[in-house]
mmCIF file of C-alpha atoms in Angstrom:
data_model
loop_
_atom_site.group_PDB
_atom_site.id
_atom_site.type_symbol
_atom_site.label_atom_id
_atom_site.label_comp_id
_atom_site.label_asym_id
_atom_site.label_seq_id
_atom_site.Cartn_x
_atom_site.Cartn_y
_atom_site.Cartn_z
ATOM 1 C CA GLU Q 8 6.687 11.908 -16.520
ATOM 2 C CA ALA Q 9 6.371 7.921 -14.769
ATOM 3 C CA GLN Q 10 3.383 8.876 -12.833
ATOM 4 C CA VAL Q 11 -0.786 7.106 -11.665
ATOM 5 C CA THR Q 12 -3.561 9.134 -11.921
ATOM 6 C CA GLN Q 13 -6.938 9.734 -10.330
ATOM 7 C CA ASN Q 14 -10.072 11.218 -10.471
ATOM 8 C CA PRO Q 15 -11.554 12.118 -9.309
ATOM 9 C CA ARG Q 16 -9.276 13.889 -5.739
ATOM 10 C CA TYR Q 17 -12.361 14.228 -4.001
ATOM 11 C CA LEU Q 18 -16.213 13.320 -4.309
ATOM 12 C CA ILE Q 19 -19.142 13.764 -2.111
ATOM 13 C CA THR Q 20 -21.857 11.642 -3.279
ATOM 14 C CA VAL Q 21 -24.994 10.527 -1.921
ATOM 15 C CA THR Q 22 -26.517 6.161 -1.141
ATOM 16 C CA GLY Q 23 -27.436 4.039 -4.560
ATOM 17 C CA LYS Q 24 -25.959 7.145 -6.879
ATOM 18 C CA LYS Q 25 -23.022 5.129 -8.763
ATOM 19 C CA LEU Q 26 -19.269 6.465 -9.756
ATOM 20 C CA THR Q 27 -16.765 5.623 -11.639
ATOM 21 C CA VAL Q 28 -12.939 6.500 -10.202
ATOM 22 C CA THR Q 29 -11.273 6.667 -12.438
ATOM 23 C CA CYS Q 30 -7.655 5.277 -12.885
ATOM 24 C CA SER Q 31 -4.625 5.397 -15.203
ATOM 25 C CA GLN Q 32 -0.432 4.900 -15.378
ATOM 26 C CA ASN Q 33 2.711 5.820 -17.887
ATOM 27 C CA MET Q 34 4.316 3.257 -16.967
ATOM 28 C CA ASN Q 35 3.445 0.032 -19.223
ATOM 29 C CA HIS Q 36 2.972 -1.851 -15.688
ATOM 30 C CA GLU Q 37 1.549 -4.920 -15.675
ATOM 31 C CA TYR Q 38 0.302 -5.102 -11.762
ATOM 32 C CA MET Q 39 -2.343 -2.890 -10.838
ATOM 33 C CA SER Q 40 -4.551 -2.650 -7.952
ATOM 34 C CA TRP Q 41 -7.361 -0.431 -5.953
ATOM 35 C CA TYR Q 42 -6.615 -0.415 -2.565
ATOM 36 C CA ARG Q 43 -9.007 1.308 0.181
ATOM 37 C CA GLN Q 44 -7.092 3.101 3.433
ATOM 38 C CA ASP Q 45 -9.855 3.318 6.447
ATOM 39 C CA PRO Q 46 -8.566 4.518 9.991
ATOM 40 C CA GLY Q 47 -7.224 1.733 12.317
ATOM 41 C CA LEU Q 48 -7.501 -0.524 10.017
ATOM 42 C CA GLY Q 49 -4.653 0.354 7.567
ATOM 43 C CA LEU Q 50 -4.086 -0.544 3.881
ATOM 44 C CA ARG Q 51 -6.791 -3.551 2.883
ATOM 45 C CA GLN Q 52 -7.106 -4.459 -1.063
ATOM 46 C CA ILE Q 53 -10.254 -4.049 -3.521
ATOM 47 C CA TYR Q 54 -9.065 -5.605 -5.922
ATOM 48 C CA TYR Q 55 -5.902 -6.266 -8.490
ATOM 49 C CA SER Q 56 -5.324 -6.905 -11.660
ATOM 50 C CA MET Q 57 -2.360 -9.409 -13.434
ATOM 51 C CA ASN Q 58 -3.000 -8.026 -16.951
ATOM 52 C CA VAL Q 59 -5.972 -6.952 -19.149
ATOM 53 C CA GLU Q 60 -8.733 -8.876 -19.023
ATOM 54 C CA VAL Q 61 -7.422 -10.432 -16.189
ATOM 55 C CA THR Q 62 -8.473 -9.597 -12.556
ATOM 56 C CA ASP Q 63 -9.214 -10.754 -8.893
ATOM 57 C CA LYS Q 64 -10.200 -9.831 -5.984
ATOM 58 C CA GLY Q 65 -8.918 -8.811 -2.961
ATOM 59 C CA ASP Q 66 -9.698 -8.260 0.501
ATOM 60 C CA VAL Q 67 -12.603 -6.191 -0.142
ATOM 61 C CA PRO Q 68 -14.403 -6.720 -2.864
ATOM 62 C CA GLU Q 69 -18.622 -6.003 -1.921
ATOM 63 C CA GLY Q 70 -19.734 -3.962 -3.127
ATOM 64 C CA TYR Q 71 -17.015 -2.907 -5.681
ATOM 65 C CA LYS Q 72 -16.547 -3.941 -9.833
ATOM 66 C CA VAL Q 73 -13.899 -2.861 -11.619
ATOM 67 C CA SER Q 74 -12.771 -3.363 -15.328
ATOM 68 C CA ARG Q 75 -9.107 -4.186 -17.081
ATOM 69 C CA LYS Q 76 -9.512 -3.727 -20.517
ATOM 70 C CA GLU Q 77 -6.574 -1.127 -21.573
ATOM 71 C CA LYS Q 78 -3.316 -2.250 -19.718
ATOM 72 C CA ARG Q 79 -3.125 2.033 -18.391
ATOM 73 C CA ASN Q 80 -7.027 2.198 -17.015
ATOM 74 C CA PHE Q 81 -7.846 0.046 -14.025
ATOM 75 C CA PRO Q 82 -11.305 1.519 -13.222
ATOM 76 C CA LEU Q 83 -12.779 0.879 -9.769
ATOM 77 C CA ILE Q 84 -16.772 1.020 -9.929
ATOM 78 C CA LEU Q 85 -18.601 1.576 -7.214
ATOM 79 C CA GLU Q 86 -22.267 1.058 -8.204
ATOM 80 C CA SER Q 87 -24.646 1.554 -5.992
ATOM 81 C CA PRO Q 88 -22.597 3.346 -2.690
ATOM 82 C CA SER Q 89 -23.014 3.217 0.585
ATOM 83 C CA PRO Q 90 -22.029 4.929 3.033
ATOM 84 C CA ASN Q 91 -19.516 2.333 4.972
ATOM 85 C CA GLN Q 92 -17.665 3.439 1.594
ATOM 86 C CA THR Q 93 -16.678 6.208 2.668
ATOM 87 C CA SER Q 94 -13.039 5.587 2.732
ATOM 88 C CA LEU Q 95 -10.203 7.105 1.240
ATOM 89 C CA TYR Q 96 -8.601 5.048 -2.349
ATOM 90 C CA PHE Q 97 -5.717 5.137 -3.686
ATOM 91 C CA CYS Q 98 -4.855 3.333 -6.879
ATOM 92 C CA ALA Q 99 -1.385 1.249 -7.706
ATOM 93 C CA SER Q 100 0.894 -0.078 -10.663
ATOM 94 C CA ARG Q 101 3.818 -1.950 -10.292
ATOM 95 C CA GLN Q 102 6.114 -4.033 -13.389
ATOM 96 C CA GLY Q 103 6.104 -8.174 -12.781
ATOM 97 C CA GLY Q 104 9.092 -9.446 -10.883
ATOM 98 C CA SER Q 105 9.206 -10.230 -7.004
ATOM 99 C CA TYR Q 106 10.816 -5.926 -6.008
ATOM 100 C CA ASN Q 107 9.357 -4.184 -8.069
ATOM 101 C CA GLU Q 108 8.267 -0.561 -6.865
ATOM 102 C CA GLN Q 109 4.773 -0.735 -6.423
ATOM 103 C CA PHE Q 110 3.634 3.255 -7.679
ATOM 104 C CA PHE Q 111 0.270 4.776 -6.182
ATOM 105 C CA GLY Q 112 -1.510 7.783 -7.751
ATOM 106 C CA PRO Q 113 -2.542 10.495 -5.549
ATOM 107 C CA GLY Q 114 -5.541 9.167 -2.970
ATOM 108 C CA THR Q 115 -9.536 9.557 -3.802
ATOM 109 C CA ARG Q 116 -10.612 10.431 -0.901
ATOM 110 C CA LEU Q 117 -14.663 9.392 -1.032
ATOM 111 C CA THR Q 118 -17.329 10.974 1.080
ATOM 112 C CA VAL Q 119 -21.100 8.588 0.263
ATOM 113 C CA LEU Q 120 -23.720 9.901 2.655
ATOM 114 C CA ARG V 263 -5.461 -13.696 11.450
ATOM 115 C CA LYS V 264 -3.598 -11.176 9.039
ATOM 116 C CA GLU V 265 -0.786 -12.559 6.632
ATOM 117 C CA VAL V 266 0.829 -9.272 8.453
ATOM 118 C CA GLU V 267 1.187 -7.182 11.891
ATOM 119 C CA GLN V 268 2.902 -3.904 12.552
ATOM 120 C CA ASP V 269 2.766 -2.256 15.797
ATOM 121 C CA PRO V 270 0.448 0.867 15.642
ATOM 122 C CA GLY V 271 2.505 2.660 17.877
ATOM 123 C CA PRO V 272 2.856 5.903 18.202
ATOM 124 C CA PHE V 273 6.312 6.089 18.335
ATOM 125 C CA ASN V 274 7.604 9.321 19.808
ATOM 126 C CA VAL V 275 11.906 10.031 19.193
ATOM 127 C CA PRO V 276 13.213 13.185 19.919
ATOM 128 C CA GLU V 277 16.098 14.282 17.601
ATOM 129 C CA GLY V 278 18.915 12.295 17.452
ATOM 130 C CA ALA V 279 17.385 9.009 18.438
ATOM 131 C CA THR V 280 17.797 5.691 16.866
ATOM 132 C CA VAL V 281 14.486 3.710 16.669
ATOM 133 C CA ALA V 282 12.912 0.128 15.896
ATOM 134 C CA PHE V 283 10.114 -0.859 14.162
ATOM 135 C CA ASN V 284 8.962 -4.697 13.233
ATOM 136 C CA CYS V 285 6.711 -6.158 11.014
ATOM 137 C CA THR V 286 5.304 -9.804 11.105
ATOM 138 C CA TYR V 287 3.747 -12.301 8.337
ATOM 139 C CA SER V 288 2.544 -15.548 8.441
ATOM 140 C CA ASN V 289 2.529 -16.657 5.111
ATOM 141 C CA SER V 290 6.736 -18.841 5.426
ATOM 142 C CA ALA V 291 5.777 -19.079 0.948
ATOM 143 C CA SER V 292 6.408 -15.049 1.382
ATOM 144 C CA GLN V 293 9.200 -13.737 -0.740
ATOM 145 C CA SER V 294 9.512 -10.066 -1.269
ATOM 146 C CA PHE V 295 9.535 -7.650 1.317
ATOM 147 C CA PHE V 296 9.323 -4.034 1.624
ATOM 148 C CA TRP V 297 8.790 -0.386 3.886
ATOM 149 C CA TYR V 298 6.915 2.122 2.183
ATOM 150 C CA ARG V 299 6.862 5.609 3.610
ATOM 151 C CA GLN V 300 3.227 7.539 4.059
ATOM 152 C CA ASP V 301 2.765 11.013 5.386
ATOM 153 C CA CYS V 302 0.029 12.689 6.516
ATOM 154 C CA ARG V 303 -3.073 11.268 3.454
ATOM 155 C CA LYS V 304 -0.708 11.354 0.576
ATOM 156 C CA GLU V 305 -0.537 8.330 -0.463
ATOM 157 C CA PRO V 306 2.775 5.042 0.437
ATOM 158 C CA LYS V 307 6.731 5.432 -1.505
ATOM 159 C CA LEU V 308 8.498 2.494 -1.399
ATOM 160 C CA LEU V 309 11.147 3.859 1.564
ATOM 161 C CA MET V 310 13.536 0.459 0.970
ATOM 162 C CA SER V 311 13.315 -2.899 -0.634
ATOM 163 C CA VAL V 312 14.164 -5.732 2.206
ATOM 164 C CA TYR V 313 16.986 -8.533 1.253
ATOM 165 C CA SER V 314 18.183 -11.165 2.741
ATOM 166 C CA SER V 315 20.824 -10.712 4.389
ATOM 167 C CA GLY V 316 19.950 -7.642 4.973
ATOM 168 C CA ASN V 317 20.202 -3.632 3.459
ATOM 169 C CA GLU V 318 21.447 -0.064 4.356
ATOM 170 C CA ASP V 319 20.719 2.916 2.693
ATOM 171 C CA GLY V 320 21.586 6.122 4.733
ATOM 172 C CA ARG V 321 20.804 6.751 8.068
ATOM 173 C CA PHE V 322 18.267 3.333 7.319
ATOM 174 C CA THR V 323 18.670 -0.570 7.640
ATOM 175 C CA ALA V 324 16.734 -3.026 7.354
ATOM 176 C CA GLN V 325 16.699 -6.297 7.806
ATOM 177 C CA LEU V 326 14.636 -9.725 7.926
ATOM 178 C CA ASN V 327 14.710 -12.868 10.074
ATOM 179 C CA ARG V 328 12.734 -15.947 7.517
ATOM 180 C CA ALA V 329 13.065 -18.578 10.116
ATOM 181 C CA SER V 330 10.976 -16.175 13.243
ATOM 182 C CA GLN V 331 8.821 -14.591 9.615
ATOM 183 C CA TYR V 332 9.314 -10.403 10.833
ATOM 184 C CA ILE V 333 11.090 -7.690 8.980
ATOM 185 C CA SER V 334 12.732 -4.963 10.640
ATOM 186 C CA LEU V 335 13.224 -0.919 10.046
ATOM 187 C CA LEU V 336 15.666 0.978 12.529
ATOM 188 C CA ILE V 337 15.879 4.674 11.661
ATOM 189 C CA ARG V 338 18.968 6.691 13.194
ATOM 190 C CA ASP V 339 19.780 9.954 13.583
ATOM 191 C CA SER V 340 16.215 10.510 13.487
ATOM 192 C CA LYS V 341 15.072 13.641 11.802
ATOM 193 C CA LEU V 342 12.735 16.426 12.030
ATOM 194 C CA SER V 343 11.605 14.888 8.528
ATOM 195 C CA ASP V 344 10.891 10.986 9.718
ATOM 196 C CA SER V 345 8.011 11.698 11.126
ATOM 197 C CA ALA V 346 5.600 9.681 8.768
ATOM 198 C CA THR V 347 3.338 6.068 9.109
ATOM 199 C CA TYR V 348 5.661 3.307 8.037
ATOM 200 C CA LEU V 349 4.094 0.332 6.517
ATOM 201 C CA CYS V 350 5.543 -3.125 5.713
ATOM 202 C CA ALA V 351 4.879 -4.902 2.887
ATOM 203 C CA VAL V 352 4.764 -8.652 1.721
ATOM 204 C CA ARG V 353 4.568 -10.489 -1.524
ATOM 205 C CA LEU V 354 3.841 -13.865 -1.467
ATOM 206 C CA GLY V 355 5.754 -15.337 -4.379
ATOM 207 C CA ARG V 356 3.926 -17.833 -6.423
ATOM 208 C CA GLY V 357 0.186 -19.456 -7.457
ATOM 209 C CA SER V 358 -2.864 -17.068 -8.383
ATOM 210 C CA THR V 359 -1.512 -14.919 -5.305
ATOM 211 C CA LEU V 360 1.656 -13.868 -7.271
ATOM 212 C CA GLY V 361 -0.120 -9.707 -7.475
ATOM 213 C CA ARG V 362 -0.530 -9.470 -4.233
ATOM 214 C CA LEU V 363 0.687 -7.491 -1.832
ATOM 215 C CA TYR V 364 -0.001 -7.510 1.924
ATOM 216 C CA PHE V 365 0.454 -3.793 3.872
ATOM 217 C CA GLY V 366 0.950 -4.282 7.788
ATOM 218 C CA ARG V 367 -1.592 -1.353 10.028
ATOM 219 C CA GLY V 368 1.705 1.219 9.844
ATOM 220 C CA THR V 369 3.588 3.121 12.918
ATOM 221 C CA GLN V 370 2.709 5.281 13.305
ATOM 222 C CA LEU V 371 6.748 8.061 13.749
ATOM 223 C CA THR V 372 6.837 11.696 15.687
ATOM 224 C CA VAL V 373 10.304 13.146 15.660
ATOM 225 C CA TRP V 374 10.288 16.217 18.410
ATOM 226 C CA PRO V 375 12.553 18.431 18.852
#
């Protein structure tokens, strides 16, 4: 089944404790992205990647890191999480081309205490 | 100025009603346009792409007005199952932003019996 998977789905952590949210897609897509979704603010892009070893900042990259060492994986790293990073996070992927559908993972609900 | 502006609603309509959502975008270089549907706390899923000539999928009709820089979604004969949040999305067509998909904040629709 073609899909984007994220782990963990739910995470409660404390300020300053480094964490990684994994994202993997099995569709051989070139593009991958991370978004956060907050009430009243909608979906905001954190980082995106156009291919292996090619990443760029989105609208809200502060406090996050990413890497794209393999085409299928695009982990999101929070080196020192803070309470303002409490949010619902979505990973997404798509093939190149203007109208190719973007597929989203199921989301990771992160709470930073 | 946000790339994509969308009326957040909420829209509350009876079954059978026709409802329309609009979304404006700020960058005239925008090339691809989409409507996504998001059920509560779940990942967004593509509802339909929006093509220059307009397109229809059953009860759903999408229109693009490049001159005024807006896209619209019309839902006819609303069903209870149409209750969700509808997100418009816009992709620029060139340069380093080719990978970025900009989302509106979403319009919440509730269809009541």
